[in-house]
Coordinates of C-alpha atoms and ligand atoms in Angstrom, one line a residue:
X1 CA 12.1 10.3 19.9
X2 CA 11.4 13.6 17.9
X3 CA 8.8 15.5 19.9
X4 CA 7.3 17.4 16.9
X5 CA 5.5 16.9 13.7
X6 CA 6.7 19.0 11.4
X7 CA 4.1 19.5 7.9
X8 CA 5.6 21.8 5.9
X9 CA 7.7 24.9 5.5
X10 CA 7.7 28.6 5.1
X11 CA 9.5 30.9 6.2
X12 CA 10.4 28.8 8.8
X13 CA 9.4 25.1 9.2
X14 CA 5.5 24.4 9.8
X15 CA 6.2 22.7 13.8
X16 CA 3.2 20.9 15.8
X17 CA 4.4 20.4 19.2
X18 CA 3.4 16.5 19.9
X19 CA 2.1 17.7 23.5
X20 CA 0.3 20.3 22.2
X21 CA -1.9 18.0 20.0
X22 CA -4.6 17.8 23.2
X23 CA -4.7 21.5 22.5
X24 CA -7.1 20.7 19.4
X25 CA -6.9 22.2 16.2
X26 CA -8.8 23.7 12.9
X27 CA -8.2 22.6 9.4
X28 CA -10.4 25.1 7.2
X29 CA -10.4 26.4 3.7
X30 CA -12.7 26.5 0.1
X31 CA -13.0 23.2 -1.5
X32 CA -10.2 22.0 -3.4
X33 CA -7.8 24.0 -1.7
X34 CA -5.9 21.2 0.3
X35 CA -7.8 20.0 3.5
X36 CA -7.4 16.3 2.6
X37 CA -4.4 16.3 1.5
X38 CA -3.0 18.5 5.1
X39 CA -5.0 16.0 6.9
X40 CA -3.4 12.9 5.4
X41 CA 0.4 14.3 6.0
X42 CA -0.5 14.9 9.8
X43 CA -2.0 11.6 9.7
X44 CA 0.9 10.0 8.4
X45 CA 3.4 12.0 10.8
X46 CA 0.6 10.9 13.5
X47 CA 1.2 7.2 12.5
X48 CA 5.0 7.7 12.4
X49 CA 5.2 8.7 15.9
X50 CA 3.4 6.0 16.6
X51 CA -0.5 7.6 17.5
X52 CA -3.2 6.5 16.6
X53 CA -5.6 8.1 14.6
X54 CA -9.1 8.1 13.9
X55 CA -11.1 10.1 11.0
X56 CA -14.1 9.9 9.0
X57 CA -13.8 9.1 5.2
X58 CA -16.5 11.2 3.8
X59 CA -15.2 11.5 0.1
X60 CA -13.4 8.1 -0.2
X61 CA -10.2 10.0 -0.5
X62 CA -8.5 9.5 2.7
X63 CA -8.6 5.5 2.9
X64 CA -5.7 6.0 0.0
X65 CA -3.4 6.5 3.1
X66 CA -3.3 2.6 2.9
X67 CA -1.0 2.4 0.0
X68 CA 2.0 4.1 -1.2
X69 CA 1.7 7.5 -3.7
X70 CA 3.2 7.6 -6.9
X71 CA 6.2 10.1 -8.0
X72 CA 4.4 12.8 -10.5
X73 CA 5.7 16.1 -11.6
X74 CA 3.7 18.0 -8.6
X75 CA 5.2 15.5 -6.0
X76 CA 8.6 15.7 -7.1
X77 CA 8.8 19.6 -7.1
X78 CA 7.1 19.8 -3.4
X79 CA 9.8 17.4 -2.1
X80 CA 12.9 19.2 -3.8
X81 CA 11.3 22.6 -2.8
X82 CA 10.3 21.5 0.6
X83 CA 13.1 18.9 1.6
X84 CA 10.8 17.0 3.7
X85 CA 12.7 15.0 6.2
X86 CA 12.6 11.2 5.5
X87 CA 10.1 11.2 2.6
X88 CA 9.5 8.1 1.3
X89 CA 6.5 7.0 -1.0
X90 CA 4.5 4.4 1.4
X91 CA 1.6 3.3 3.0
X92 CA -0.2 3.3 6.5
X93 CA -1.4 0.8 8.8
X94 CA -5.2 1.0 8.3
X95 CA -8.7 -0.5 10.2
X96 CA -11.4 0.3 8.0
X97 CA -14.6 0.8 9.9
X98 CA -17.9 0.6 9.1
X99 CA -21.3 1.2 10.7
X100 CA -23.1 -0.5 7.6
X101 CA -20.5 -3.7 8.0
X102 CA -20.1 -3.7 4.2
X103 CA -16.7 -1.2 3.6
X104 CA -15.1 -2.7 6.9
X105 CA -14.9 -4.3 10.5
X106 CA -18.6 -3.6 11.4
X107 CA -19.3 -1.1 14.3
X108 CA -22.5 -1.7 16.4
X109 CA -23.3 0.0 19.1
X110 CA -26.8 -0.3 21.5
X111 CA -29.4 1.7 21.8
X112 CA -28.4 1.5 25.3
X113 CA -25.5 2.8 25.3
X114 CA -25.9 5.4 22.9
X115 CA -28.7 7.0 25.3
X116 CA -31.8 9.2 24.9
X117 CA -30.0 12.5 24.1
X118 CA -27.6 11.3 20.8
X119 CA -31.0 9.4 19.4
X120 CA -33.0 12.4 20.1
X121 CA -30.8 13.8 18.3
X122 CA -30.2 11.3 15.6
X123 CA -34.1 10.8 14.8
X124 CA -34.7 14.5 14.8
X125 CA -37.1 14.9 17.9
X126 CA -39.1 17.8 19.6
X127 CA -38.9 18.8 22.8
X128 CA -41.7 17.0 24.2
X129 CA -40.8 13.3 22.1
X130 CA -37.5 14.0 23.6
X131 CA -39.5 13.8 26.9
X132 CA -41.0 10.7 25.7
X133 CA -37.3 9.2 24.7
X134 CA -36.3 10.4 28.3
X135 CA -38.8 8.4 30.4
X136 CA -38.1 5.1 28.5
X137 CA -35.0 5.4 28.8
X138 CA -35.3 6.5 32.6
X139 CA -38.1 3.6 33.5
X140 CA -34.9 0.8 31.5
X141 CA -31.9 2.4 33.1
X142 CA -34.1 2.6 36.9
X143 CA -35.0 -1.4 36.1
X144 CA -31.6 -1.7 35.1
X145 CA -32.7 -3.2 31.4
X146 CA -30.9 -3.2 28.7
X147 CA -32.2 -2.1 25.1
X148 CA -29.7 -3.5 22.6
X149 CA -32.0 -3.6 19.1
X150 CA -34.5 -0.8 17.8
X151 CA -37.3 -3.5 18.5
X152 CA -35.9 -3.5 22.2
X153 CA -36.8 0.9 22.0
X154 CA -39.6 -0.1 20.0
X155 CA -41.0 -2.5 22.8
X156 CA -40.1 -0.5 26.0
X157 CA -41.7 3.1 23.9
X158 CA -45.2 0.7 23.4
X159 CA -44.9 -0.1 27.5
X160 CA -44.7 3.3 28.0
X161 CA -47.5 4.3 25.6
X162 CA -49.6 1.1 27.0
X163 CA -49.2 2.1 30.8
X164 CA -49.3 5.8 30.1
X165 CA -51.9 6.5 32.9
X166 CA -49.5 5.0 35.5
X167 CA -46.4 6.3 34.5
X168 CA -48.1 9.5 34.7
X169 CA -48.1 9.8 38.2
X170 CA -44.0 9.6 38.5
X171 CA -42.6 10.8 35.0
X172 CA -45.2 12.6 34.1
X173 CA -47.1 13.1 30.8
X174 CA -46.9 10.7 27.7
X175 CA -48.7 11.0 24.5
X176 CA -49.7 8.3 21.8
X177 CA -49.5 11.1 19.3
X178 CA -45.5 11.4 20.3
X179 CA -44.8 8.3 21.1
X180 CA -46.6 7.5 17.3
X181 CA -44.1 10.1 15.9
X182 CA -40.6 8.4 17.7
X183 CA -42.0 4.9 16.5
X184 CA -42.3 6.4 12.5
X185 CA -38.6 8.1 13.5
X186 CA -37.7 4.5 14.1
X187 CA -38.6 3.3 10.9
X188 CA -36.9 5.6 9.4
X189 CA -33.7 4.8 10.9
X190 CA -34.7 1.4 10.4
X191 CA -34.5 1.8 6.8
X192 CA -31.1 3.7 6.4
X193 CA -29.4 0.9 8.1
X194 CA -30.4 0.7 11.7
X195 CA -30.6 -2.9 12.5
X196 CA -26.6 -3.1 11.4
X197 CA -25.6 -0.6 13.6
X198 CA -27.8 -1.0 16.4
X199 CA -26.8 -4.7 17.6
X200 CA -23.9 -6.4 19.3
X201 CA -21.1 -7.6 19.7
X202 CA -20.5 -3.5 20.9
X203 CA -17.9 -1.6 19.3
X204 CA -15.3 -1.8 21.6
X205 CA -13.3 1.8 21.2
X206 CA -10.3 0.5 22.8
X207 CA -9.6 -1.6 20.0
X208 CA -8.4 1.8 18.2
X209 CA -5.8 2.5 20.2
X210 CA -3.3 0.5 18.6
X211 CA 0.1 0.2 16.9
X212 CA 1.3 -2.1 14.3
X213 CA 4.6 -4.0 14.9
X214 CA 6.8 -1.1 13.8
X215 CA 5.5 0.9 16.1
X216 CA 3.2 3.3 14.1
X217 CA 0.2 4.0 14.8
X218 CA -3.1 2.7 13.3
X219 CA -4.9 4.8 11.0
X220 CA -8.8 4.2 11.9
X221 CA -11.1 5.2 9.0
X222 CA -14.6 5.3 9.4
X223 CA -15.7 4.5 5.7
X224 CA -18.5 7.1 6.0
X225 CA -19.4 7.4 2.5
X226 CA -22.8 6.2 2.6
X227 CA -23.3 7.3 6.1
X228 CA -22.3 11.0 5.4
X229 CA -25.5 10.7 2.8
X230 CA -27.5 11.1 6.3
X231 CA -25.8 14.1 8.2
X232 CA -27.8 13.5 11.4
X233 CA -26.8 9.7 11.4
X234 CA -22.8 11.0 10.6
X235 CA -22.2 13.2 13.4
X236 CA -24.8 11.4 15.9
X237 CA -22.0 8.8 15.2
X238 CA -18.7 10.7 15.5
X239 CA -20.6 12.2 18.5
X240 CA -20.7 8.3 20.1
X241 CA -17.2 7.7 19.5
X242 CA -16.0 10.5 20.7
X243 CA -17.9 10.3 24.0
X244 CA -16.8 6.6 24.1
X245 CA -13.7 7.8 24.2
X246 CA -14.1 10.5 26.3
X247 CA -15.9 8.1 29.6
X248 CA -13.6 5.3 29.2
X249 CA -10.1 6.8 28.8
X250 CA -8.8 7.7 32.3
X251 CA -7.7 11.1 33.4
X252 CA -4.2 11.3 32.0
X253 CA -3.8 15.4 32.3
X254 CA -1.0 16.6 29.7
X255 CA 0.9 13.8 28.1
X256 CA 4.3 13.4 26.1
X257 CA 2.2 13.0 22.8
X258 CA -1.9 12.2 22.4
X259 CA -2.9 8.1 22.9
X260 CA -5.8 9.5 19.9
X261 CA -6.2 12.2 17.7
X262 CA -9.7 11.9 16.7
X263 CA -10.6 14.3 12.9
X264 CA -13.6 15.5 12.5
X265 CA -14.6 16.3 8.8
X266 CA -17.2 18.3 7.0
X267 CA -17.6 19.4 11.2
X268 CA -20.1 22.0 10.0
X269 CA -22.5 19.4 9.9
X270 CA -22.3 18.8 13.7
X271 CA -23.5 21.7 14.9
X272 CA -26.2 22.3 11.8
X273 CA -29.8 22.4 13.4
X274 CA -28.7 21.2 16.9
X275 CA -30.0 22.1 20.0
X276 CA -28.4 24.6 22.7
X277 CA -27.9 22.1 25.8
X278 CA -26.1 19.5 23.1
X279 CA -24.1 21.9 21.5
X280 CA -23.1 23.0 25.4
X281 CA -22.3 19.3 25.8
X282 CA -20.2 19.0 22.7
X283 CA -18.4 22.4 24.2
X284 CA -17.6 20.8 27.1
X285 CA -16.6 17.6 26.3
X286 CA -14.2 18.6 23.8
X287 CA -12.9 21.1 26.5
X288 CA -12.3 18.1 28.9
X289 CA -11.0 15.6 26.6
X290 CA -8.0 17.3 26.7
X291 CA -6.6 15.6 30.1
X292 CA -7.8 12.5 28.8
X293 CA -5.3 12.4 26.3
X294 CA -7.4 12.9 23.2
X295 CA -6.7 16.0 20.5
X296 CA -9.5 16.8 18.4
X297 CA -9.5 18.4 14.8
X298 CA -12.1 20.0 13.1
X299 CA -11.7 20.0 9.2
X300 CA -14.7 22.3 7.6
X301 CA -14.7 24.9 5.0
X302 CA -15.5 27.5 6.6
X303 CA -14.6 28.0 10.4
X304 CA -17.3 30.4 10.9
X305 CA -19.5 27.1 10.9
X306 CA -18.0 26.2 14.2
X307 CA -19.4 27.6 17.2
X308 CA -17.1 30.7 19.1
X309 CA -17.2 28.5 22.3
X310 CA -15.1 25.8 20.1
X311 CA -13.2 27.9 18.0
X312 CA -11.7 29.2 20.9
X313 CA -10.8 26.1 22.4
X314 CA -8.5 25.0 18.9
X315 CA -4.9 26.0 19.1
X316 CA -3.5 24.4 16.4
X317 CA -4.8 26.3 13.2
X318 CA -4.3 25.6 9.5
X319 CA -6.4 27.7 7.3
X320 CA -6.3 27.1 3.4
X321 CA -7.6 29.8 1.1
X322 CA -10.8 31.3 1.3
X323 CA -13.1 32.9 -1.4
X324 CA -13.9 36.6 -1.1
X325 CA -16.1 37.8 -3.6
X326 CA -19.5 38.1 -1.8
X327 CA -19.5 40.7 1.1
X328 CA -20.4 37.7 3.4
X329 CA -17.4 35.9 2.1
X330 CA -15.8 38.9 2.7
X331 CA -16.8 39.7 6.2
X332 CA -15.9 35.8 6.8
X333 CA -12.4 36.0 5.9
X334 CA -11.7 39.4 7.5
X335 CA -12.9 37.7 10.8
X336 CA -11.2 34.7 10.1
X337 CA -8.0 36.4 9.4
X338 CA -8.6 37.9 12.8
X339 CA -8.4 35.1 14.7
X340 CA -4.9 34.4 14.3
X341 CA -2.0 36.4 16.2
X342 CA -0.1 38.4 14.1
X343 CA 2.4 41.0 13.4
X344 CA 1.3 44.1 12.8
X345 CA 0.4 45.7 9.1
X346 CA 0.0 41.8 8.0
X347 CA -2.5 41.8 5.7
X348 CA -4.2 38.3 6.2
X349 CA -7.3 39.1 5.0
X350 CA -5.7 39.3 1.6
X351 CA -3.6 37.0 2.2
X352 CA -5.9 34.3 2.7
X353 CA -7.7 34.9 -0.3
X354 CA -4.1 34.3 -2.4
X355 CA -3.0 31.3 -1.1
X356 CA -2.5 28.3 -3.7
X357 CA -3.5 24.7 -3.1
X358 CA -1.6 23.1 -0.3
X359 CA -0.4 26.2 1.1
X360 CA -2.0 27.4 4.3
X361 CA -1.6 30.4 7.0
X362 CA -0.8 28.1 9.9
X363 CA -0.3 28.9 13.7
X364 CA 0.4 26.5 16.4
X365 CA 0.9 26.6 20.4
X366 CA 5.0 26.9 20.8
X367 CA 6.3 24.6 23.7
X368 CA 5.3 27.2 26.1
X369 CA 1.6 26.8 25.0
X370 CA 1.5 30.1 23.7
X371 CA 0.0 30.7 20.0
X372 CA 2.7 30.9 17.2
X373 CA 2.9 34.2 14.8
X374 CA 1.0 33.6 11.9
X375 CA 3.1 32.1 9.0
X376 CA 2.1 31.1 5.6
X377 CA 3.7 27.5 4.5
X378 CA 3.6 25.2 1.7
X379 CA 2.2 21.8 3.3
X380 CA 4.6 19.0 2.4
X381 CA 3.6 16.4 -0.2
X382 CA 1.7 12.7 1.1
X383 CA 3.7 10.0 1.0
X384 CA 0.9 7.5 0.4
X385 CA -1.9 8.0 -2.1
X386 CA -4.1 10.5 -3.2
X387 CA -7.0 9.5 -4.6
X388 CA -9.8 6.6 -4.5
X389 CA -8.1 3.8 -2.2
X390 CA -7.5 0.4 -4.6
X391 CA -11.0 -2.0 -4.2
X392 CA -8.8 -5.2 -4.3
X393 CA -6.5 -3.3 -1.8
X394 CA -9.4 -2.4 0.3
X395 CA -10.6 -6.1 0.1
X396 CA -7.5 -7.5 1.4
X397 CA -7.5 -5.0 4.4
X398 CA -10.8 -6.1 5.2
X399 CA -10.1 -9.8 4.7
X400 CA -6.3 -9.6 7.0
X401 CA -8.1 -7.7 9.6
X402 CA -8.4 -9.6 13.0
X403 CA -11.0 -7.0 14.3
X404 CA -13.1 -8.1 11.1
X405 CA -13.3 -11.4 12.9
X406 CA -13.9 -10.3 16.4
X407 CA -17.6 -8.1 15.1
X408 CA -18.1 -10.2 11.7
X409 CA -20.9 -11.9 13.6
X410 CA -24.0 -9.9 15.0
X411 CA -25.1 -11.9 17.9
X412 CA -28.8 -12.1 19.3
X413 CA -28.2 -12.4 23.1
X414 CA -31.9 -13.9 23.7
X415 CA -32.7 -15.2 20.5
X416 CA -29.0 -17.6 20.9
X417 CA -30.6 -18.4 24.0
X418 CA -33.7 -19.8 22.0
X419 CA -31.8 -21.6 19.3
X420 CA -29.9 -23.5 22.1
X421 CA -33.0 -24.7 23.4
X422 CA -34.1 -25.7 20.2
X423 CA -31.0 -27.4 19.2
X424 CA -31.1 -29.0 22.5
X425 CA -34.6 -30.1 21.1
X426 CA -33.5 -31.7 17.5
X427 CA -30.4 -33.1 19.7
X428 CA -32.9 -35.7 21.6
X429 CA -34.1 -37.0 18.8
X430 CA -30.4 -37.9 17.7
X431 CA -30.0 -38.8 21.0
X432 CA -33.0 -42.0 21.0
X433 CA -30.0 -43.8 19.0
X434 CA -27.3 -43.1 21.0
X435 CA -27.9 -43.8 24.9
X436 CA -24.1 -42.5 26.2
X437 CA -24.8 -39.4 23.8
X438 CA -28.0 -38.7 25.4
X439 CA -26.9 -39.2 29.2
X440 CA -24.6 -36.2 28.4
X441 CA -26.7 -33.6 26.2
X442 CA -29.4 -34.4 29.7
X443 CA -26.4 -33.7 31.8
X444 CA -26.2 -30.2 30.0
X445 CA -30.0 -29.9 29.5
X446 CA -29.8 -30.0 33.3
X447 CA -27.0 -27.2 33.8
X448 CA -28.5 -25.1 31.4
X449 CA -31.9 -25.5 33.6
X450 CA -29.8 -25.1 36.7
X451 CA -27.8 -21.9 35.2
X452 CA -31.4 -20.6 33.9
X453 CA -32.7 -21.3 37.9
X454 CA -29.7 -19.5 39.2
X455 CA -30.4 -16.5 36.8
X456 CA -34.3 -16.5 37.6
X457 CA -33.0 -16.3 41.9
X458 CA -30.2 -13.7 40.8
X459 CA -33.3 -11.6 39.2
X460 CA -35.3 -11.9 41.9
X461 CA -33.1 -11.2 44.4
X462 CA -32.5 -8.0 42.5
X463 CA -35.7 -7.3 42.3
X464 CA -36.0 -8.0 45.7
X465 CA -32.4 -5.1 46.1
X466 CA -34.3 -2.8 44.2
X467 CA -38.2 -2.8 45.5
X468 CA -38.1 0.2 47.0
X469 CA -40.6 1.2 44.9
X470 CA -44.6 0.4 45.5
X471 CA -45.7 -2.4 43.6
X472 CA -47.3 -0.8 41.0
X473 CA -43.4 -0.1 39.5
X474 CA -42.8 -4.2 40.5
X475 CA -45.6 -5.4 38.3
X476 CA -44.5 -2.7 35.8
X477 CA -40.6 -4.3 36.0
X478 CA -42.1 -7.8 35.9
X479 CA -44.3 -7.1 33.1
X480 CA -41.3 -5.1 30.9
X481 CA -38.9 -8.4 31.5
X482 CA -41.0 -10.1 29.8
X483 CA -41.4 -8.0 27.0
X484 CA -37.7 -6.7 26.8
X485 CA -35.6 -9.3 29.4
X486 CA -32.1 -8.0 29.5
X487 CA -30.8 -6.9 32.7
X488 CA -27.1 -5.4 33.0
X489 CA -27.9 -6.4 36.4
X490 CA -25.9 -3.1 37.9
X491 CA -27.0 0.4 38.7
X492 CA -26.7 2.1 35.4
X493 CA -24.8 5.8 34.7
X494 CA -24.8 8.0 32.3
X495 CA -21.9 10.5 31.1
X496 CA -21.9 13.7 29.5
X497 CA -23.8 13.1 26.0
X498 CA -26.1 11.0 27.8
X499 CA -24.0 7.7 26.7
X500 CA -23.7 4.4 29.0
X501 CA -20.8 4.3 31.3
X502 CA -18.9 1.3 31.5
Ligands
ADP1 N1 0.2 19.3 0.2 C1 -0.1 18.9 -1.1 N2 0.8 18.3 -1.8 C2 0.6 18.0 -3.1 N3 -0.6 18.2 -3.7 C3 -1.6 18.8 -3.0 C4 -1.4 19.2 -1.6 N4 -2.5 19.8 -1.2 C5 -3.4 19.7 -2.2 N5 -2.8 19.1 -3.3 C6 -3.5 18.9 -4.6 O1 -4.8 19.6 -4.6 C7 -5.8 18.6 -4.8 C8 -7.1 19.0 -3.9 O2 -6.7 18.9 -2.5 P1 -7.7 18.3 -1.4 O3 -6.9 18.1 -0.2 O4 -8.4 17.2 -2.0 O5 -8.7 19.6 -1.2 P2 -9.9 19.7 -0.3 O6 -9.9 18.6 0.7 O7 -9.7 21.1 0.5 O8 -11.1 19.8 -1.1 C9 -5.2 17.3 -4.4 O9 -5.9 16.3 -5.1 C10 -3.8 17.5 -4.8 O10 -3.7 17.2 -6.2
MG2 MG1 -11.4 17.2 0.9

């Protein structure tokens, strides 16, 4: 199997080394000056080889990988000029995602598992309401309770606010006024979508390392159209995914080629506004991802956006053209141009102010690891479509997708629990008429009782495990069951971001 990607040509040919894609890598350059378009040919080259890929659609331009492109003047001068090998017009194996459920295979996630840091983050707290989020999320993980809905956050934050004098003495201070300010944060969320999103079945992220019966790899797009329209929402959610990936993919060290290469668009957005201990977290987990078998690309306009402390972790650069005619823009580029190893007398700065659409000054790690000399390429031509992906095409995907049918359905764990009850309820009714009918349904009424008994002795002999505590934290647990009342039943741990591990 070919060990590189190759994405266009200069000089010499443009060559990523497949086990050099967990080195990470920078797509930058001014707006309409081929980002997409770069991105779509490595994703395509990624597919080919058979990795999986995942990437935000911000612009609706990228789920076009789907279908096939279509020959035009532009196209046919890039492949006679460029001779790319094995070019042929098609389309990619695609999952469209969606955290809405309406452009794709729904992704929920829980509050849970997301953890008090990323909705922090997400719903824009202070210091001291991140306090707040902290100790409810420390008094549900302790009890070992899970909080799957916003009204599950919404309940355990009122407990907290409620017993506020008690809490006091272990976790310190709680406010009404900040705990008043998360609940309004909640609505918020609440309104841009948050009882889609926040809900199970769980997004399971395994399901995106997959290939389709050629071989290639699956194309994940996150249809982020409408989610991009809130930044904080956007990247709180490419931050979950890529910390999902990051605790539950094993330790792999350097492979042959990536199992993921995860793209992160309009990146710039990530680190806008964000506090120093996340953007230390971010550091460090896209530092340790690496061994786990995952590259990440940032795709922004301007790399200047991106913290030093990940700029210098990329090592796969493509840089499209830059504008110069402000002294900042000016000062940008010059540092930008500085970044990249290069011969001497090589005048980048200019250089990178000159370059046409789809060509790039690219740089990547040779097989020794070592950063490539500076070249400047024309990026190969897509073979599947650029542009707006087809609605009826999208449609079908959606529709032919088995992962559509695994998340279609939100489920309610406790309020299923209810409805069985009551359709045990309207079944008895039924049941006057038919005697052998009713023998069973009490003969399941019974092992539903019997399963329900079991689970009551299982809690208490947890409870029991775990009463360490002094009693006031007992009558606190037994007091939150009732209000929220779902145990995972195990010790709970959090990684890096703060999300649940599994
Ligand atoms: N490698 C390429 N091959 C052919 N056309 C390209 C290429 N790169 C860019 N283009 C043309 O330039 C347009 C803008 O590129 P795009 O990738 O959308 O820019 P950006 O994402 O940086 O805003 C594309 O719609 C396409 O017509
Ligand atoms: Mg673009």
């Amino acid at each position: 199997m070919r060990q590189e990607l190759v994405i266009g040509q200069g000089e010499n040919p443009a060559i990523i080394q497949m086990d050099k894609l967990n080195r990470h890598g920078l797509i930058a350059g001014a707006t309409g000056t081929g980002k997409t378009v770069t991105l779509k040919v490595i994703a395509e080259q990624l597919s080919k080889a058979g990795i999986p890929v995942f990437l935000a659609d911000v612009k609706g331009d990228l789920a076009s990988i789907a279908e096939p492109g279509e020959w035009n003047e532009k196209i046919r001068e890039r492949v006679t000029r460029l001779q790319p090998a094995d070019f042929e017009l098609r389309g990619y194996p695609v999952e469209l995602l969606d955290i809405f459920g309406s452009s794709g295979v729904p992704v929920r996630t829980t509050i849970s598992d997301m953890g008090p840091l990323l909705l922090s983050r997400l719903l824009g707290l202070n210091e001291t309401q991140e306090g707040i989020m902290n100790i409810a999320f420390k008094v549900a993980d302790e009890k070992q309770l899970l909080l799957i809905d916003i009204k599950d956050l919404r309940a355990i934050l009122n407990f907290v606010g409620d017993n506020a004098a008690e809490l006091r003495r272990e976790y310190g201070n709680v406010s009404k006024q900040s705990i008043g300010a998360i609940l309004r944060g909640l609505l918020v969320i609440e309104e841009q979508g948050g009882n889609l999103f926040f809900g199970e079945p769980m997004f399971d992220i395994q399901d995106l390392l997959k290939a389709d019966a050629d071989g290639r790899g699956y194309v994940n797009i996150l249809m982020a159209n409408r989610l991009f329209m809130s930044p904080k929402l956007y990247s709180t959610f490419l931050l979950w995914f890529l910390s999902e990936l990051y605790e539950q993919l094993p330790e792999v060290g350097d492979l042959e080629k990536p199992k993921i290469v995860f793209f992160f668009d309009e990146a710039h957005v990530l680190f806008q506004d964000i506090p120093d201990i996340l953007e230390e977290k971010i550091e460090l987990i896209v530092r340790l991802i690496r061994s786990k078998g995952v590259g990440v690309y940032f795709v922004t306009q301007n790399p200047t956006d991106l913290p030093n402390a990940i700029l210098s972790q990329l090592g796969n650069k493509i840089q499209h053209a830059l504008r110069a005619f402000t002294l900042k823009e000016q000062k940008t580029v010059k540092a930008v141009a500085d970044t990249f190893r290069q011969r001497e007398g090589e005048e980048l700065a200019k250089k990178v102010t000159e370059l046409k659409v789809g060509e790039a000054l690219v740089s990547f790690l040779d097989p020794e690891g070592t950063p490539g000399y500076v070249q400047q390429v024309m990026i190969y031509p897509p073979e599947s479509k650029m542009g707006i992906l087809d609605p009826l095409v999208k449609t079908e995907k959606i529709n032919r997708s088995l992962l559509f049918y695994k998340y279609s359905e939100a489920i309610d764990r406790e309020s299923s629990y209810e409805q069985l009850q009551r359709l045990a309820e309207i079944k008895a009714i039924e049941l006057e008429e038919n005697e052998e009918l009713a023998a069973r349904e009490k003969e399941k009424a019974e092992q539903l009782k019997k399963l329900e008994n079991e689970r009551q002795r299982e809690q208490s002999r947890q409870k029991r495990a775990g009463s360490s505590r002094d009693s006031t934290m007992d009558r606190f647990t037994k007091n939150l069951m009732s209000q929220i009342g779902r145990e995972v039943g195990r010790v709970i741990s959090r990684g890096i971001l703060g999300i649940l591990k599994k």
